[in-house]
Amino acid sequence: LHLLSRRQRQMCIRDRFVILCSDGISDSVSNERILEIFNLEKTAEDAGKRLIDEAVASQYSDNATIMIIKLRR
């Protein structure tokens, strides 16, 4: 899993997901923490829910929106 911040990167064969999130998540949850959550949770859905929960708990004033696209091989 690689994280991007408003830049382009070529996809890697090991990539499992494309994660699109609003600044309500990316500004309140560090890239390292996002990676940690995706490695700890059993499903992408669980990771997404946890990311939203952490963003909301941080009381960041913006919205917290995430889209997780699972890649097929």
PDB file of N, CA and C in Angstrom:
ATOM      1  N   LEU A   1       0.861  -1.175   0.000  1.00  0.00           N
ATOM      2  CA  LEU A   1       0.000   0.000   0.000  1.00  0.00           C
ATOM      3  C   LEU A   1       0.898   1.226   0.000  1.00  0.00           C
ATOM      4  N   HIS A   2       0.701   2.082  -0.976  1.00  0.00           N
ATOM      5  CA  HIS A   2       1.450   3.325  -1.080  1.00  0.00           C
ATOM      6  C   HIS A   2       0.475   4.477  -0.925  1.00  0.00           C
ATOM      7  N   LEU A   3       0.900   5.542  -0.299  1.00  0.00           N
ATOM      8  CA  LEU A   3       0.051   6.709  -0.127  1.00  0.00           C
ATOM      9  C   LEU A   3       0.525   7.838  -1.027  1.00  0.00           C
ATOM     10  N   LEU A   4      -0.436   8.526  -1.585  1.00  0.00           N
ATOM     11  CA  LEU A   4      -0.142   9.656  -2.454  1.00  0.00           C
ATOM     12  C   LEU A   4      -0.798  10.887  -1.881  1.00  0.00           C
ATOM     13  N   SER A   5      -0.202  12.004  -2.082  1.00  0.00           N
ATOM     14  CA  SER A   5      -0.795  13.277  -1.696  1.00  0.00           C
ATOM     15  C   SER A   5      -0.847  14.169  -2.919  1.00  0.00           C
ATOM     16  N   ARG A   6      -1.973  14.125  -3.591  1.00  0.00           N
ATOM     17  CA  ARG A   6      -2.193  14.980  -4.762  1.00  0.00           C
ATOM     18  C   ARG A   6      -1.072  14.863  -5.796  1.00  0.00           C
ATOM     19  N   ARG A   7      -0.594  13.681  -6.015  1.00  0.00           N
ATOM     20  CA  ARG A   7       0.415  13.464  -7.041  1.00  0.00           C
ATOM     21  C   ARG A   7       0.155  12.122  -7.702  1.00  0.00           C
ATOM     22  N   GLN A   8       0.837  11.877  -8.786  1.00  0.00           N
ATOM     23  CA  GLN A   8       0.628  10.642  -9.523  1.00  0.00           C
ATOM     24  C   GLN A   8       1.747   9.665  -9.230  1.00  0.00           C
ATOM     25  N   ARG A   9       1.394   8.393  -9.319  1.00  0.00           N
ATOM     26  CA  ARG A   9       2.373   7.330  -9.129  1.00  0.00           C
ATOM     27  C   ARG A   9       1.932   6.147  -9.965  1.00  0.00           C
ATOM     28  N   GLN A  10       2.866   5.459 -10.534  1.00  0.00           N
ATOM     29  CA  GLN A  10       2.537   4.270 -11.299  1.00  0.00           C
ATOM     30  C   GLN A  10       2.119   3.161 -10.337  1.00  0.00           C
ATOM     31  N   MET A  11       1.095   2.428 -10.724  1.00  0.00           N
ATOM     32  CA  MET A  11       0.616   1.336  -9.877  1.00  0.00           C
ATOM     33  C   MET A  11       1.673   0.239  -9.803  1.00  0.00           C
ATOM     34  N   CYS A  12       1.702  -0.417  -8.671  1.00  0.00           N
ATOM     35  CA  CYS A  12       2.638  -1.499  -8.413  1.00  0.00           C
ATOM     36  C   CYS A  12       1.847  -2.815  -8.377  1.00  0.00           C
ATOM     37  N   ILE A  13       2.441  -3.905  -8.793  1.00  0.00           N
ATOM     38  CA  ILE A  13       1.767  -5.207  -8.830  1.00  0.00           C
ATOM     39  C   ILE A  13       1.270  -5.632  -7.440  1.00  0.00           C
ATOM     40  N   ARG A  14       1.926  -5.165  -6.385  1.00  0.00           N
ATOM     41  CA  ARG A  14       1.532  -5.533  -5.022  1.00  0.00           C
ATOM     42  C   ARG A  14       0.386  -4.691  -4.479  1.00  0.00           C
ATOM     43  N   ASP A  15       0.035  -3.611  -5.159  1.00  0.00           N
ATOM     44  CA  ASP A  15      -1.045  -2.743  -4.681  1.00  0.00           C
ATOM     45  C   ASP A  15      -2.355  -3.524  -4.631  1.00  0.00           C
ATOM     46  N   ARG A  16      -3.055  -3.381  -3.518  1.00  0.00           N
ATOM     47  CA  ARG A  16      -4.325  -4.077  -3.337  1.00  0.00           C
ATOM     48  C   ARG A  16      -5.516  -3.145  -3.405  1.00  0.00           C
ATOM     49  N   PHE A  17      -5.297  -1.861  -3.103  1.00  0.00           N
ATOM     50  CA  PHE A  17      -6.386  -0.901  -3.045  1.00  0.00           C
ATOM     51  C   PHE A  17      -5.946   0.435  -3.623  1.00  0.00           C
ATOM     52  N   VAL A  18      -6.937   1.179  -4.091  1.00  0.00           N
ATOM     53  CA  VAL A  18      -6.777   2.601  -4.350  1.00  0.00           C
ATOM     54  C   VAL A  18      -7.664   3.279  -3.316  1.00  0.00           C
ATOM     55  N   ILE A  19      -7.101   4.196  -2.567  1.00  0.00           N
ATOM     56  CA  ILE A  19      -7.837   4.877  -1.500  1.00  0.00           C
ATOM     57  C   ILE A  19      -7.945   6.345  -1.849  1.00  0.00           C
ATOM     58  N   LEU A  20      -9.163   6.823  -1.956  1.00  0.00           N
ATOM     59  CA  LEU A  20      -9.425   8.243  -2.188  1.00  0.00           C
ATOM     60  C   LEU A  20     -10.093   8.774  -0.939  1.00  0.00           C
ATOM     61  N   CYS A  21      -9.557   9.837  -0.373  1.00  0.00           N
ATOM     62  CA  CYS A  21     -10.169  10.373   0.833  1.00  0.00           C
ATOM     63  C   CYS A  21     -10.135  11.889   0.825  1.00  0.00           C
ATOM     64  N   SER A  22     -11.091  12.449   1.525  1.00  0.00           N
ATOM     65  CA  SER A  22     -11.174  13.902   1.646  1.00  0.00           C
ATOM     66  C   SER A  22     -10.094  14.397   2.600  1.00  0.00           C
ATOM     67  N   ASP A  23      -9.884  15.709   2.568  1.00  0.00           N
ATOM     68  CA  ASP A  23      -8.889  16.280   3.480  1.00  0.00           C
ATOM     69  C   ASP A  23      -9.320  16.162   4.939  1.00  0.00           C
ATOM     70  N   GLY A  24     -10.585  15.886   5.180  1.00  0.00           N
ATOM     71  CA  GLY A  24     -11.035  15.634   6.548  1.00  0.00           C
ATOM     72  C   GLY A  24     -10.369  14.409   7.148  1.00  0.00           C
ATOM     73  N   ILE A  25      -9.968  13.480   6.305  1.00  0.00           N
ATOM     74  CA  ILE A  25      -9.217  12.309   6.766  1.00  0.00           C
ATOM     75  C   ILE A  25      -7.715  12.559   6.616  1.00  0.00           C
ATOM     76  N   SER A  26      -7.289  12.969   5.432  1.00  0.00           N
ATOM     77  CA  SER A  26      -5.844  13.095   5.186  1.00  0.00           C
ATOM     78  C   SER A  26      -5.182  14.180   6.027  1.00  0.00           C
ATOM     79  N   ASP A  27      -5.942  15.186   6.466  1.00  0.00           N
ATOM     80  CA  ASP A  27      -5.368  16.229   7.320  1.00  0.00           C
ATOM     81  C   ASP A  27      -5.403  15.873   8.802  1.00  0.00           C
ATOM     82  N   SER A  28      -6.219  14.863   9.169  1.00  0.00           N
ATOM     83  CA  SER A  28      -6.332  14.535  10.591  1.00  0.00           C
ATOM     84  C   SER A  28      -5.731  13.173  10.954  1.00  0.00           C
ATOM     85  N   VAL A  29      -5.459  12.339   9.961  1.00  0.00           N
ATOM     86  CA  VAL A  29      -4.858  11.019  10.198  1.00  0.00           C
ATOM     87  C   VAL A  29      -3.584  10.962   9.352  1.00  0.00           C
ATOM     88  N   SER A  30      -2.462  10.686   9.991  1.00  0.00           N
ATOM     89  CA  SER A  30      -1.183  10.676   9.271  1.00  0.00           C
ATOM     90  C   SER A  30      -1.127   9.532   8.257  1.00  0.00           C
ATOM     91  N   ASN A  31      -0.283   9.694   7.249  1.00  0.00           N
ATOM     92  CA  ASN A  31      -0.084   8.623   6.271  1.00  0.00           C
ATOM     93  C   ASN A  31       0.362   7.334   6.946  1.00  0.00           C
ATOM     94  N   GLU A  32       1.241   7.462   7.933  1.00  0.00           N
ATOM     95  CA  GLU A  32       1.719   6.279   8.653  1.00  0.00           C
ATOM     96  C   GLU A  32       0.574   5.573   9.369  1.00  0.00           C
ATOM     97  N   ARG A  33      -0.327   6.356   9.958  1.00  0.00           N
ATOM     98  CA  ARG A  33      -1.470   5.773  10.675  1.00  0.00           C
ATOM     99  C   ARG A  33      -2.441   5.111   9.690  1.00  0.00           C
ATOM    100  N   ILE A  34      -2.639   5.709   8.523  1.00  0.00           N
ATOM    101  CA  ILE A  34      -3.503   5.088   7.510  1.00  0.00           C
ATOM    102  C   ILE A  34      -2.950   3.723   7.123  1.00  0.00           C
ATOM    103  N   LEU A  35      -1.649   3.644   6.875  1.00  0.00           N
ATOM    104  CA  LEU A  35      -1.017   2.361   6.553  1.00  0.00           C
ATOM    105  C   LEU A  35      -1.181   1.360   7.692  1.00  0.00           C
ATOM    106  N   GLU A  36      -0.968   1.832   8.906  1.00  0.00           N
ATOM    107  CA  GLU A  36      -1.103   0.962  10.075  1.00  0.00           C
ATOM    108  C   GLU A  36      -2.515   0.389  10.169  1.00  0.00           C
ATOM    109  N   ILE A  37      -3.511   1.233   9.977  1.00  0.00           N
ATOM    110  CA  ILE A  37      -4.900   0.784  10.059  1.00  0.00           C
ATOM    111  C   ILE A  37      -5.187  -0.267   8.987  1.00  0.00           C
ATOM    112  N   PHE A  38      -4.738  -0.037   7.758  1.00  0.00           N
ATOM    113  CA  PHE A  38      -4.988  -1.015   6.692  1.00  0.00           C
ATOM    114  C   PHE A  38      -4.252  -2.327   6.945  1.00  0.00           C
ATOM    115  N   ASN A  39      -3.131  -2.280   7.635  1.00  0.00           N
ATOM    116  CA  ASN A  39      -2.418  -3.514   7.952  1.00  0.00           C
ATOM    117  C   ASN A  39      -3.015  -4.233   9.161  1.00  0.00           C
ATOM    118  N   LEU A  40      -3.687  -3.508  10.054  1.00  0.00           N
ATOM    119  CA  LEU A  40      -4.260  -4.111  11.253  1.00  0.00           C
ATOM    120  C   LEU A  40      -5.655  -4.688  11.031  1.00  0.00           C
ATOM    121  N   GLU A  41      -6.469  -4.010  10.260  1.00  0.00           N
ATOM    122  CA  GLU A  41      -7.855  -4.433  10.079  1.00  0.00           C
ATOM    123  C   GLU A  41      -7.956  -5.619   9.120  1.00  0.00           C
ATOM    124  N   LYS A  42      -8.977  -6.458   9.340  1.00  0.00           N
ATOM    125  CA  LYS A  42      -9.137  -7.663   8.529  1.00  0.00           C
ATOM    126  C   LYS A  42      -9.701  -7.371   7.147  1.00  0.00           C
ATOM    127  N   THR A  43     -10.521  -6.327   7.024  1.00  0.00           N
ATOM    128  CA  THR A  43     -11.123  -6.008   5.733  1.00  0.00           C
ATOM    129  C   THR A  43     -10.922  -4.527   5.412  1.00  0.00           C
ATOM    130  N   ALA A  44     -11.019  -4.222   4.132  1.00  0.00           N
ATOM    131  CA  ALA A  44     -10.925  -2.824   3.703  1.00  0.00           C
ATOM    132  C   ALA A  44     -12.078  -2.018   4.280  1.00  0.00           C
ATOM    133  N   GLU A  45     -13.254  -2.630   4.366  1.00  0.00           N
ATOM    134  CA  GLU A  45     -14.409  -1.937   4.939  1.00  0.00           C
ATOM    135  C   GLU A  45     -14.156  -1.568   6.399  1.00  0.00           C
ATOM    136  N   ASP A  46     -13.596  -2.498   7.164  1.00  0.00           N
ATOM    137  CA  ASP A  46     -13.268  -2.213   8.567  1.00  0.00           C
ATOM    138  C   ASP A  46     -12.228  -1.094   8.673  1.00  0.00           C
ATOM    139  N   ALA A  47     -11.236  -1.116   7.777  1.00  0.00           N
ATOM    140  CA  ALA A  47     -10.211  -0.072   7.788  1.00  0.00           C
ATOM    141  C   ALA A  47     -10.830   1.286   7.468  1.00  0.00           C
ATOM    142  N   GLY A  48     -11.725   1.322   6.492  1.00  0.00           N
ATOM    143  CA  GLY A  48     -12.390   2.572   6.140  1.00  0.00           C
ATOM    144  C   GLY A  48     -13.212   3.125   7.288  1.00  0.00           C
ATOM    145  N   LYS A  49     -13.961   2.255   7.948  1.00  0.00           N
ATOM    146  CA  LYS A  49     -14.766   2.688   9.102  1.00  0.00           C
ATOM    147  C   LYS A  49     -13.872   3.233  10.213  1.00  0.00           C
ATOM    148  N   ARG A  50     -12.763   2.554  10.455  1.00  0.00           N
ATOM    149  CA  ARG A  50     -11.848   3.001  11.512  1.00  0.00           C
ATOM    150  C   ARG A  50     -11.211   4.349  11.166  1.00  0.00           C
ATOM    151  N   LEU A  51     -10.858   4.539   9.900  1.00  0.00           N
ATOM    152  CA  LEU A  51     -10.297   5.827   9.476  1.00  0.00           C
ATOM    153  C   LEU A  51     -11.296   6.953   9.689  1.00  0.00           C
ATOM    154  N   ILE A  52     -12.550   6.725   9.329  1.00  0.00           N
ATOM    155  CA  ILE A  52     -13.579   7.747   9.532  1.00  0.00           C
ATOM    156  C   ILE A  52     -13.766   8.010  11.017  1.00  0.00           C
ATOM    157  N   ASP A  53     -13.802   6.953  11.822  1.00  0.00           N
ATOM    158  CA  ASP A  53     -13.951   7.125  13.277  1.00  0.00           C
ATOM    159  C   ASP A  53     -12.812   7.963  13.850  1.00  0.00           C
ATOM    160  N   GLU A  54     -11.586   7.690  13.421  1.00  0.00           N
ATOM    161  CA  GLU A  54     -10.454   8.454  13.943  1.00  0.00           C
ATOM    162  C   GLU A  54     -10.476   9.904  13.476  1.00  0.00           C
ATOM    163  N   ALA A  55     -10.884  10.124  12.244  1.00  0.00           N
ATOM    164  CA  ALA A  55     -10.971  11.494  11.736  1.00  0.00           C
ATOM    165  C   ALA A  55     -12.040  12.278  12.493  1.00  0.00           C
ATOM    166  N   VAL A  56     -13.189  11.668  12.717  1.00  0.00           N
ATOM    167  CA  VAL A  56     -14.276  12.337  13.451  1.00  0.00           C
ATOM    168  C   VAL A  56     -13.855  12.593  14.898  1.00  0.00           C
ATOM    169  N   ALA A  57     -13.175  11.635  15.505  1.00  0.00           N
ATOM    170  CA  ALA A  57     -12.728  11.788  16.889  1.00  0.00           C
ATOM    171  C   ALA A  57     -11.712  12.920  17.041  1.00  0.00           C
ATOM    172  N   SER A  58     -10.990  13.225  15.973  1.00  0.00           N
ATOM    173  CA  SER A  58      -9.994  14.298  16.052  1.00  0.00           C
ATOM    174  C   SER A  58     -10.650  15.672  16.072  1.00  0.00           C
ATOM    175  N   GLN A  59     -11.949  15.723  15.815  1.00  0.00           N
ATOM    176  CA  GLN A  59     -12.751  16.952  15.808  1.00  0.00           C
ATOM    177  C   GLN A  59     -12.270  17.929  14.746  1.00  0.00           C
ATOM    178  N   TYR A  60     -11.726  17.385  13.659  1.00  0.00           N
ATOM    179  CA  TYR A  60     -11.366  18.210  12.510  1.00  0.00           C
ATOM    180  C   TYR A  60     -12.661  18.784  11.949  1.00  0.00           C
ATOM    181  N   SER A  61     -12.661  20.035  11.554  1.00  0.00           N
ATOM    182  CA  SER A  61     -13.909  20.707  11.201  1.00  0.00           C
ATOM    183  C   SER A  61     -14.440  20.375   9.811  1.00  0.00           C
ATOM    184  N   ASP A  62     -13.709  19.623   9.014  1.00  0.00           N
ATOM    185  CA  ASP A  62     -14.129  19.307   7.658  1.00  0.00           C
ATOM    186  C   ASP A  62     -14.851  17.952   7.631  1.00  0.00           C
ATOM    187  N   ASN A  63     -15.317  17.562   6.451  1.00  0.00           N
ATOM    188  CA  ASN A  63     -15.973  16.255   6.326  1.00  0.00           C
ATOM    189  C   ASN A  63     -14.934  15.143   6.303  1.00  0.00           C
ATOM    190  N   ALA A  64     -15.388  13.927   6.533  1.00  0.00           N
ATOM    191  CA  ALA A  64     -14.510  12.756   6.510  1.00  0.00           C
ATOM    192  C   ALA A  64     -15.124  11.758   5.538  1.00  0.00           C
ATOM    193  N   THR A  65     -14.590  11.734   4.320  1.00  0.00           N
ATOM    194  CA  THR A  65     -15.127  10.890   3.265  1.00  0.00           C
ATOM    195  C   THR A  65     -14.017  10.010   2.718  1.00  0.00           C
ATOM    196  N   ILE A  66     -14.352   8.733   2.464  1.00  0.00           N
ATOM    197  CA  ILE A  66     -13.351   7.812   1.927  1.00  0.00           C
ATOM    198  C   ILE A  66     -13.999   6.900   0.898  1.00  0.00           C
ATOM    199  N   MET A  67     -13.229   6.585  -0.148  1.00  0.00           N
ATOM    200  CA  MET A  67     -13.632   5.592  -1.137  1.00  0.00           C
ATOM    201  C   MET A  67     -12.464   4.625  -1.273  1.00  0.00           C
ATOM    202  N   ILE A  68     -12.750   3.338  -1.116  1.00  0.00           N
ATOM    203  CA  ILE A  68     -11.718   2.312  -1.210  1.00  0.00           C
ATOM    204  C   ILE A  68     -12.059   1.422  -2.395  1.00  0.00           C
ATOM    205  N   ILE A  69     -11.139   1.343  -3.344  1.00  0.00           N
ATOM    206  CA  ILE A  69     -11.348   0.546  -4.535  1.00  0.00           C
ATOM    207  C   ILE A  69     -10.417  -0.654  -4.453  1.00  0.00           C
ATOM    208  N   LYS A  70     -11.003  -1.839  -4.375  1.00  0.00           N
ATOM    209  CA  LYS A  70     -10.206  -3.061  -4.308  1.00  0.00           C
ATOM    210  C   LYS A  70      -9.789  -3.441  -5.724  1.00  0.00           C
ATOM    211  N   LEU A  71      -8.494  -3.674  -5.896  1.00  0.00           N
ATOM    212  CA  LEU A  71      -7.962  -4.029  -7.200  1.00  0.00           C
ATOM    213  C   LEU A  71      -8.003  -5.534  -7.413  1.00  0.00           C
ATOM    214  N   ARG A  72      -8.347  -5.945  -8.618  1.00  0.00           N
ATOM    215  CA  ARG A  72      -8.375  -7.359  -8.976  1.00  0.00           C
ATOM    216  C   ARG A  72      -7.136  -7.677  -9.803  1.00  0.00           C
ATOM    217  N   ARG A  73      -6.668  -8.866  -9.664  1.00  0.00           N
ATOM    218  CA  ARG A  73      -5.519  -9.308 -10.470  1.00  0.00           C
ATOM    219  C   ARG A  73      -5.958 -10.386 -11.404  1.00  0.00           C
TER     220      ARG A  73
END
